[in-house]
Amino acid sequence: MPVLIVSVVVLIDVACGAGTVWLPLLAAGPALAATTGGPRGVLAVGLLAAVLGATLGTRDGVPGHELTAVLSALAAVTLASGLASALRGRRERVLAAVRSVAEAAQHALLKPIPATVGPFQVAVRYSAAAAEARIGGDLYALVPTPYGVRLIVGDVRGKGLPAVGTAALVVGVFREAAYDEPDLLAVVGRIERSLARNLGVDDFVTAVVAGYPRAGHLEVVNCGHAPPLLVRESGTVVAVEPAPPAPPLGLRALTDETPSLQALAFADGDQLLLYTDGVTEARNHGREFYPLAEGLARHVSDEPAGTLTAIHDELLAHVGGRLHDDAALLLLRKPAASASETAGRGSGSCRGPSRSPAFAAGAGAGDGSQAAENTEGTADPGTPVVALSGEVSGPGDSCVPWSTA
């Protein structure tokens, strides 16, 4: 492009023979070269412009003092452009180093999740509002534990480095507690206590913590976060609303409300989408929010990665190309069971990664009310447990249905 501009100026001068009228425009060549090339390229374009300017000036009979002034200005612009190009290159190298550090920090904080974790297919899409930083205040983690696969998706109040530090704290405590605590509510309690010691009075974290303790059963604890979307194999999308609502993490000391444990039936083919408010609060030019539930129903498929790619592309098109808030999407899908697993279920045993105390029915006939009582017994005193539908294990590991408790 810089050479093209110099060539156009030369052609105009040759055609019009205007002399000093067009020759000063040769300085546009090295000035533009500073935005696209290095110092050597700028100097090369400046030298080319100076040679052509001197040749044209002599041909057109431009007075010596005028031609000297034009060439001096051209030399000054070339030198200034070369310096600007050198400084730009230095800033680009520094930015590249910073971005590489940010990318390493992102991988340490938000570790890449494989496409298959335990019995699930998993996909994640994360977009930071500060594209140059690549990290933000949204967080997610998914870990296989002795008590089944457990995951968290959350959103830290605020932005910038303080939000990143809080997100790192939450993810670190979750990964540690998920392996240690048999009860999912105890995992949430560990995170709450850690945040109470480290957060400011106005800071908090909304989060959904979920676990898969046994085959066909899903536990969900919602702490002030957007409700997950449950997709049944039939394609029906249902929002998993917390009952009752609980405060965000870090604010429990300000209220008497405590999180509740929701138990969901999670069969083969079902999917669970967890997300942050950067997705649902994304607006288009008409100030309309992105309809995530409708978008999920349109794009749901047997491939979680393809589903999230379609949703993410539609989200970017909705906002006009760039999000103004951090956005995270995590989709979990339970594929069809293998033949050996299906045979095991047919024999009357309920198999899973491990049995969570939250679902251990204990002695008795294994009815739903007894299961609810035993579940409450594993939680902190005063912590409600909400069971929606599914199965619990009775004596002899036989699968028996249970009702809402």
Short mmCIF file of C-alpha atoms in Angstrom, two decimals:
data_model
loop_
_atom_site.label_atom_id
_atom_site.label_comp_id
_atom_site.label_asym_id
_atom_site.label_seq_id
_atom_site.Cartn_x
_atom_site.Cartn_y
_atom_site.Cartn_z
CA MET A 1 0.00 0.00 0.00
CA PRO A 2 2.76 2.59 0.76
CA VAL A 3 4.44 1.82 -2.58
CA LEU A 4 1.09 2.08 -4.33
CA ILE A 5 0.50 5.55 -2.87
CA VAL A 6 3.95 6.72 -4.00
CA SER A 7 3.27 5.30 -7.48
CA VAL A 8 -0.08 7.12 -7.72
CA VAL A 9 1.53 10.46 -6.77
CA VAL A 10 4.23 9.91 -9.37
CA LEU A 11 1.69 9.12 -12.11
CA ILE A 12 -0.37 12.21 -11.26
CA ASP A 13 2.72 14.42 -11.36
CA VAL A 14 3.83 12.93 -14.68
CA ALA A 15 0.38 13.42 -16.16
CA CYS A 16 -0.19 16.95 -14.85
CA GLY A 17 3.37 18.24 -14.61
CA ALA A 18 2.42 20.26 -11.53
CA GLY A 19 5.78 20.09 -9.79
CA THR A 20 5.61 21.12 -6.14
CA VAL A 21 1.82 20.81 -6.07
CA TRP A 22 1.93 16.98 -5.87
CA LEU A 23 5.46 16.21 -4.69
CA PRO A 24 4.75 16.82 -0.91
CA LEU A 25 2.19 13.98 -1.05
CA LEU A 26 5.08 11.53 -1.43
CA ALA A 27 5.48 11.76 2.36
CA ALA A 28 2.27 9.75 2.73
CA GLY A 29 4.18 6.63 1.64
CA PRO A 30 6.62 6.34 4.58
CA ALA A 31 3.95 7.59 7.00
CA LEU A 32 1.64 4.71 6.03
CA ALA A 33 4.52 2.24 6.03
CA ALA A 34 5.01 2.97 9.75
CA THR A 35 1.61 1.42 10.51
CA THR A 36 2.23 -1.84 8.70
CA GLY A 37 5.98 -2.48 8.45
CA GLY A 38 9.20 -2.26 10.38
CA PRO A 39 11.80 0.53 10.42
CA ARG A 40 13.66 -0.93 7.44
CA GLY A 41 10.51 -0.95 5.33
CA VAL A 42 9.79 2.67 6.28
CA LEU A 43 13.29 3.77 5.32
CA ALA A 44 13.07 1.87 2.03
CA VAL A 45 9.79 3.55 1.09
CA GLY A 46 11.17 6.95 2.19
CA LEU A 47 14.29 6.49 0.05
CA LEU A 48 12.17 5.47 -2.93
CA ALA A 49 9.96 8.53 -2.47
CA ALA A 50 12.99 10.84 -2.15
CA VAL A 51 14.62 9.51 -5.35
CA LEU A 52 11.38 9.81 -7.32
CA GLY A 53 10.70 13.27 -5.87
CA ALA A 54 14.14 14.55 -6.81
CA THR A 55 13.79 13.10 -10.32
CA LEU A 56 10.35 14.60 -10.89
CA GLY A 57 11.33 17.96 -9.41
CA THR A 58 14.32 18.20 -11.72
CA ARG A 59 12.19 17.15 -14.70
CA ASP A 60 9.50 19.73 -13.92
CA GLY A 61 12.01 22.51 -13.37
CA VAL A 62 11.14 23.06 -9.72
CA PRO A 63 13.35 25.78 -8.17
CA GLY A 64 16.21 24.39 -6.10
CA HIS A 65 15.13 25.89 -2.77
CA GLU A 66 11.57 24.55 -3.17
CA LEU A 67 12.76 21.09 -4.09
CA THR A 68 15.17 21.12 -1.14
CA ALA A 69 12.30 22.02 1.20
CA VAL A 70 10.13 19.18 -0.17
CA LEU A 71 12.92 16.61 0.16
CA SER A 72 13.80 17.84 3.66
CA ALA A 73 10.19 17.44 4.76
CA LEU A 74 10.10 14.00 3.19
CA ALA A 75 13.27 12.99 5.08
CA ALA A 76 11.84 14.29 8.36
CA VAL A 77 8.60 12.36 7.89
CA THR A 78 10.58 9.22 7.01
CA LEU A 79 12.74 9.43 10.13
CA ALA A 80 9.75 10.12 12.38
CA SER A 81 7.82 7.26 10.82
CA GLY A 82 10.78 4.91 11.26
CA LEU A 83 10.97 5.80 14.96
CA ALA A 84 7.20 5.30 15.34
CA SER A 85 7.50 1.91 13.63
CA ALA A 86 10.28 0.84 15.99
CA LEU A 87 8.23 1.86 19.05
CA ARG A 88 5.15 0.08 17.68
CA GLY A 89 7.13 -3.11 17.19
CA ARG A 90 8.43 -2.91 20.74
CA ARG A 91 4.91 -2.45 22.14
CA GLU A 92 3.69 -5.41 20.09
CA ARG A 93 6.42 -7.62 21.51
CA VAL A 94 5.56 -6.55 25.06
CA LEU A 95 1.86 -7.16 24.39
CA ALA A 96 2.62 -10.59 22.97
CA ALA A 97 4.60 -11.45 26.12
CA VAL A 98 1.78 -10.21 28.36
CA ARG A 99 -0.80 -12.19 26.39
CA SER A 100 1.31 -15.33 26.66
CA VAL A 101 1.45 -14.85 30.45
CA ALA A 102 -2.30 -14.22 30.52
CA GLU A 103 -2.88 -17.36 28.49
CA ALA A 104 -0.72 -19.36 30.90
CA ALA A 105 -2.69 -17.89 33.81
CA GLN A 106 -5.93 -18.85 32.12
CA HIS A 107 -4.79 -22.44 31.67
CA ALA A 108 -3.76 -22.55 35.33
CA LEU A 109 -7.04 -21.04 36.54
CA LEU A 110 -9.45 -22.50 33.98
CA LYS A 111 -7.82 -25.76 33.03
CA PRO A 112 -8.89 -27.18 29.67
CA ILE A 113 -11.63 -29.77 30.11
CA PRO A 114 -11.42 -32.92 27.97
CA ALA A 115 -14.30 -33.86 25.70
CA THR A 116 -15.11 -36.87 27.92
CA VAL A 117 -15.06 -36.85 31.71
CA GLY A 118 -16.28 -39.98 33.46
CA PRO A 119 -19.61 -40.99 31.91
CA PHE A 120 -20.19 -37.56 30.36
CA GLN A 121 -19.52 -35.69 27.15
CA VAL A 122 -18.43 -32.16 28.03
CA ALA A 123 -17.94 -28.90 26.14
CA VAL A 124 -16.91 -25.45 27.37
CA ARG A 125 -16.92 -22.02 25.70
CA TYR A 126 -15.42 -19.04 27.50
CA SER A 127 -15.15 -15.46 26.26
CA ALA A 128 -13.57 -12.69 28.31
CA ALA A 129 -14.89 -9.16 27.80
CA ALA A 130 -11.26 -7.95 27.79
CA ALA A 131 -10.19 -9.90 24.73
CA GLU A 132 -6.54 -8.90 25.14
CA ALA A 133 -6.43 -10.34 28.66
CA ARG A 134 -8.26 -13.59 27.77
CA ILE A 135 -9.30 -14.06 31.41
CA GLY A 136 -11.97 -12.48 33.56
CA GLY A 137 -14.21 -12.96 36.58
CA ASP A 138 -16.18 -15.95 35.32
CA LEU A 139 -15.04 -19.35 36.49
CA TYR A 140 -15.67 -23.02 35.86
CA ALA A 141 -14.15 -26.35 36.87
CA LEU A 142 -15.05 -30.00 36.43
CA VAL A 143 -13.30 -32.78 38.31
CA PRO A 144 -13.81 -36.54 38.71
CA THR A 145 -13.76 -37.42 42.43
CA PRO A 146 -14.32 -40.49 44.63
CA TYR A 147 -17.89 -39.20 45.01
CA GLY A 148 -18.58 -38.87 41.31
CA VAL A 149 -18.03 -36.11 38.78
CA ARG A 150 -18.44 -32.63 40.29
CA LEU A 151 -18.46 -29.23 38.62
CA ILE A 152 -18.87 -25.55 39.35
CA VAL A 153 -19.74 -22.52 37.22
CA GLY A 154 -19.64 -19.10 38.83
CA ASP A 155 -19.42 -15.35 38.35
CA VAL A 156 -17.39 -13.01 40.55
CA ARG A 157 -18.75 -9.55 41.25
CA GLY A 158 -16.58 -6.93 39.58
CA LYS A 159 -13.91 -7.07 36.91
CA GLY A 160 -10.17 -6.85 36.48
CA LEU A 161 -7.42 -8.40 38.57
CA PRO A 162 -9.41 -8.50 41.86
CA ALA A 163 -12.11 -10.56 40.14
CA VAL A 164 -9.50 -12.89 38.65
CA GLY A 165 -7.95 -13.38 42.09
CA THR A 166 -11.31 -14.23 43.64
CA ALA A 167 -12.09 -16.64 40.80
CA ALA A 168 -8.75 -18.38 41.40
CA LEU A 169 -9.57 -18.68 45.10
CA VAL A 170 -13.00 -20.23 44.44
CA VAL A 171 -11.70 -22.71 41.87
CA GLY A 172 -8.82 -23.74 44.13
CA VAL A 173 -11.05 -24.34 47.15
CA PHE A 174 -13.59 -26.21 45.02
CA ARG A 175 -11.00 -28.58 43.56
CA GLU A 176 -9.70 -29.35 47.02
CA ALA A 177 -13.08 -29.75 48.72
CA ALA A 178 -14.61 -31.76 45.87
CA TYR A 179 -12.12 -34.55 46.57
CA ASP A 180 -12.40 -34.38 50.36
CA GLU A 181 -16.08 -33.85 51.15
CA PRO A 182 -18.59 -36.67 50.60
CA ASP A 183 -21.52 -34.24 50.76
CA LEU A 184 -21.97 -31.60 48.06
CA LEU A 185 -23.35 -29.11 50.59
CA ALA A 186 -20.14 -29.52 52.57
CA VAL A 187 -18.19 -28.54 49.44
CA VAL A 188 -20.26 -25.37 49.19
CA GLY A 189 -19.69 -24.73 52.90
CA ARG A 190 -15.92 -24.93 52.44
CA ILE A 191 -16.05 -22.35 49.66
CA GLU A 192 -18.29 -20.10 51.75
CA ARG A 193 -15.95 -20.15 54.73
CA SER A 194 -12.93 -19.42 52.57
CA LEU A 195 -14.62 -16.46 50.90
CA ALA A 196 -15.81 -15.11 54.27
CA ARG A 197 -12.15 -14.82 55.30
CA ASN A 198 -10.88 -13.27 52.08
CA LEU A 199 -13.63 -11.15 50.46
CA GLY A 200 -14.53 -7.54 51.11
CA VAL A 201 -17.90 -6.60 52.56
CA ASP A 202 -19.36 -5.74 49.14
CA ASP A 203 -17.90 -8.69 47.24
CA PHE A 204 -19.62 -11.97 46.47
CA VAL A 205 -19.67 -14.84 44.00
CA THR A 206 -22.73 -16.40 42.40
CA ALA A 207 -22.25 -20.07 41.57
CA VAL A 208 -23.90 -23.38 40.74
CA VAL A 209 -22.22 -26.50 42.12
CA ALA A 210 -23.35 -29.85 40.73
CA GLY A 211 -22.45 -33.48 41.28
CA TYR A 212 -23.24 -36.88 39.81
CA PRO A 213 -22.95 -39.26 42.79
CA ARG A 214 -24.75 -42.24 41.25
CA ALA A 215 -25.97 -43.36 37.86
CA GLY A 216 -29.15 -41.53 36.92
CA HIS A 217 -28.91 -38.96 39.71
CA LEU A 218 -27.72 -35.36 39.65
CA GLU A 219 -27.27 -33.02 42.63
CA VAL A 220 -27.42 -29.24 42.20
CA VAL A 221 -26.71 -26.46 44.71
CA ASN A 222 -27.50 -22.95 43.45
CA CYS A 223 -26.02 -19.98 45.30
CA GLY A 224 -27.64 -16.90 43.76
CA HIS A 225 -26.71 -17.92 40.22
CA ALA A 226 -28.72 -18.13 37.02
CA PRO A 227 -30.68 -21.40 36.95
CA PRO A 228 -29.12 -24.20 34.88
CA LEU A 229 -31.02 -25.44 31.85
CA LEU A 230 -31.90 -29.12 31.80
CA VAL A 231 -32.46 -30.64 28.37
CA ARG A 232 -34.32 -33.93 28.32
CA GLU A 233 -33.65 -36.50 25.63
CA SER A 234 -36.94 -35.46 24.01
CA GLY A 235 -35.53 -31.94 23.48
CA THR A 236 -37.58 -30.26 26.21
CA VAL A 237 -35.68 -27.44 27.95
CA VAL A 238 -36.44 -26.82 31.63
CA ALA A 239 -34.89 -24.22 33.93
CA VAL A 240 -33.75 -25.74 37.24
CA GLU A 241 -34.95 -23.01 39.59
CA PRO A 242 -33.58 -23.13 43.15
CA ALA A 243 -36.16 -23.88 45.81
CA PRO A 244 -35.84 -21.91 47.99
CA PRO A 245 -33.43 -19.27 46.56
CA ALA A 246 -30.10 -18.99 48.37
CA PRO A 247 -27.74 -16.00 48.69
CA PRO A 248 -24.50 -15.81 46.69
CA LEU A 249 -21.32 -17.17 48.17
CA GLY A 250 -19.76 -14.71 50.60
CA LEU A 251 -23.08 -13.22 51.78
CA ARG A 252 -24.45 -16.04 53.94
CA ALA A 253 -23.51 -14.17 57.12
CA LEU A 254 -25.99 -11.42 56.15
CA THR A 255 -29.01 -13.71 55.94
CA ASP A 256 -30.50 -16.77 57.63
CA GLU A 257 -31.07 -18.53 54.30
CA THR A 258 -28.86 -21.48 53.42
CA PRO A 259 -28.40 -23.33 50.12
CA SER A 260 -30.57 -26.35 49.40
CA LEU A 261 -29.63 -29.57 47.63
CA GLN A 262 -31.76 -30.32 44.59
CA ALA A 263 -31.84 -33.92 43.34
CA LEU A 264 -32.65 -34.44 39.68
CA ALA A 265 -33.18 -37.53 37.59
CA PHE A 266 -30.51 -37.46 34.87
CA ALA A 267 -31.06 -40.22 32.34
CA ASP A 268 -29.19 -41.24 29.20
CA GLY A 269 -29.47 -38.53 26.55
CA ASP A 270 -30.16 -35.75 29.06
CA GLN A 271 -28.02 -32.61 29.04
CA LEU A 272 -27.32 -29.82 31.55
CA LEU A 273 -26.18 -26.35 30.53
CA LEU A 274 -24.55 -24.07 33.10
CA TYR A 275 -23.75 -20.49 32.14
CA THR A 276 -23.03 -17.01 33.46
CA ASP A 277 -25.04 -13.81 33.14
CA GLY A 278 -22.74 -12.55 30.41
CA VAL A 279 -24.74 -14.84 28.11
CA THR A 280 -28.31 -14.10 29.21
CA GLU A 281 -27.71 -10.37 29.71
CA ALA A 282 -26.10 -9.84 26.30
CA ARG A 283 -28.18 -7.28 24.39
CA ASN A 284 -28.57 -6.45 20.74
CA HIS A 285 -28.94 -2.97 19.24
CA GLY A 286 -32.62 -3.02 20.23
CA ARG A 287 -31.63 -3.64 23.89
CA GLU A 288 -33.15 -7.12 23.79
CA PHE A 289 -31.56 -9.89 25.86
CA TYR A 290 -30.29 -13.03 24.20
CA PRO A 291 -32.91 -15.83 24.62
CA LEU A 292 -30.61 -18.62 25.75
CA ALA A 293 -33.33 -21.22 26.38
CA GLU A 294 -34.71 -20.73 22.89
CA GLY A 295 -31.24 -20.81 21.37
CA LEU A 296 -30.44 -24.03 23.21
CA ALA A 297 -33.66 -25.64 22.00
CA ARG A 298 -32.77 -24.65 18.41
CA HIS A 299 -29.20 -25.90 18.44
CA VAL A 300 -29.23 -28.86 20.84
CA SER A 301 -27.59 -31.97 19.40
CA ASP A 302 -25.79 -35.12 20.44
CA GLU A 303 -22.46 -33.28 20.25
CA PRO A 304 -22.01 -30.75 23.11
CA ALA A 305 -19.14 -29.00 21.33
CA GLY A 306 -21.28 -28.42 18.22
CA THR A 307 -24.17 -27.18 20.34
CA LEU A 308 -22.04 -24.61 22.17
CA THR A 309 -20.35 -23.47 18.97
CA ALA A 310 -23.74 -22.76 17.39
CA ILE A 311 -24.97 -20.95 20.51
CA HIS A 312 -21.77 -18.90 20.80
CA ASP A 313 -21.88 -17.86 17.16
CA GLU A 314 -25.54 -16.87 17.50
CA LEU A 315 -24.71 -14.93 20.67
CA LEU A 316 -21.97 -12.94 18.92
CA ALA A 317 -24.31 -12.21 16.02
CA HIS A 318 -26.94 -11.05 18.53
CA VAL A 319 -24.62 -8.49 20.15
CA GLY A 320 -23.01 -7.38 16.90
CA GLY A 321 -19.66 -9.13 17.17
CA ARG A 322 -18.27 -8.47 20.65
CA LEU A 323 -19.48 -9.23 24.16
CA HIS A 324 -19.38 -6.53 26.82
CA ASP A 325 -19.18 -8.95 29.75
CA ASP A 326 -17.42 -12.20 30.49
CA ALA A 327 -19.43 -15.19 29.30
CA ALA A 328 -19.02 -18.88 30.11
CA LEU A 329 -20.97 -21.89 28.89
CA LEU A 330 -20.51 -25.47 30.13
CA LEU A 331 -22.62 -28.26 28.66
CA LEU A 332 -22.80 -31.73 30.16
CA ARG A 333 -24.37 -34.65 28.29
CA LYS A 334 -24.98 -38.22 29.45
CA PRO A 335 -24.63 -40.46 26.39
CA ALA A 336 -26.37 -43.80 26.07
CA ALA A 337 -25.10 -46.44 28.47
CA SER A 338 -22.85 -49.21 27.25
CA ALA A 339 -24.12 -52.77 26.99
CA SER A 340 -22.36 -53.87 30.21
CA GLU A 341 -23.78 -50.93 32.15
CA THR A 342 -27.26 -51.60 30.80
CA ALA A 343 -26.98 -55.27 31.85
CA GLY A 344 -25.90 -54.17 35.32
CA ARG A 345 -28.95 -51.96 35.67
CA GLY A 346 -31.20 -54.78 34.50
CA SER A 347 -29.93 -57.00 37.32
CA GLY A 348 -31.20 -54.49 39.85
CA SER A 349 -27.96 -52.81 40.88
CA CYS A 350 -27.39 -49.06 40.71
CA ARG A 351 -23.82 -48.40 39.76
CA GLY A 352 -22.01 -45.09 39.68
CA PRO A 353 -18.62 -43.57 40.40
CA SER A 354 -19.39 -43.76 44.12
CA ARG A 355 -22.36 -43.55 46.44
CA SER A 356 -22.81 -40.13 48.00
CA PRO A 357 -24.10 -40.06 51.57
CA ALA A 358 -26.73 -37.65 50.29
CA PHE A 359 -28.40 -40.60 48.57
CA ALA A 360 -27.72 -43.43 51.02
CA ALA A 361 -31.12 -44.66 52.18
CA GLY A 362 -29.82 -46.61 55.14
CA ALA A 363 -31.94 -49.26 56.77
CA GLY A 364 -35.56 -49.46 55.78
CA ALA A 365 -37.70 -50.18 52.77
CA GLY A 366 -36.11 -47.42 50.67
CA ASP A 367 -39.17 -45.15 50.36
CA GLY A 368 -38.85 -41.54 49.32
CA SER A 369 -39.58 -39.93 52.68
CA GLN A 370 -36.94 -42.02 54.43
CA ALA A 371 -34.43 -41.11 51.74
CA ALA A 372 -35.13 -37.43 52.28
CA GLU A 373 -34.62 -37.78 56.04
CA ASN A 374 -31.29 -39.53 55.59
CA THR A 375 -30.18 -36.89 53.08
CA GLU A 376 -30.92 -34.11 55.51
CA GLY A 377 -28.94 -35.93 58.12
CA THR A 378 -25.75 -35.54 56.12
CA ALA A 379 -26.06 -31.80 55.68
CA ASP A 380 -25.45 -29.01 58.14
CA PRO A 381 -28.22 -28.48 60.71
CA GLY A 382 -31.00 -26.37 59.29
CA THR A 383 -29.99 -26.95 55.69
CA PRO A 384 -33.01 -27.89 53.56
CA VAL A 385 -32.75 -30.65 50.98
CA VAL A 386 -34.99 -30.57 47.94
CA ALA A 387 -35.50 -33.77 45.95
CA LEU A 388 -37.29 -33.54 42.63
CA SER A 389 -37.48 -36.99 41.07
CA GLY A 390 -35.36 -40.09 40.49
CA GLU A 391 -34.24 -43.19 42.35
CA VAL A 392 -32.45 -44.02 45.56
CA SER A 393 -30.67 -47.12 46.71
CA GLY A 394 -32.48 -49.37 49.11
CA PRO A 395 -31.28 -52.54 50.79
CA GLY A 396 -29.26 -54.78 48.55
CA ASP A 397 -28.59 -51.94 46.11
CA SER A 398 -31.93 -52.43 44.42
CA CYS A 399 -33.28 -49.43 42.50
CA VAL A 400 -36.59 -48.16 43.83
CA PRO A 401 -38.49 -45.04 42.81
CA TRP A 402 -38.80 -42.10 45.18
CA SER A 403 -41.07 -39.09 45.26
CA THR A 404 -40.70 -35.38 45.98
CA ALA A 405 -39.46 -34.77 49.48
#
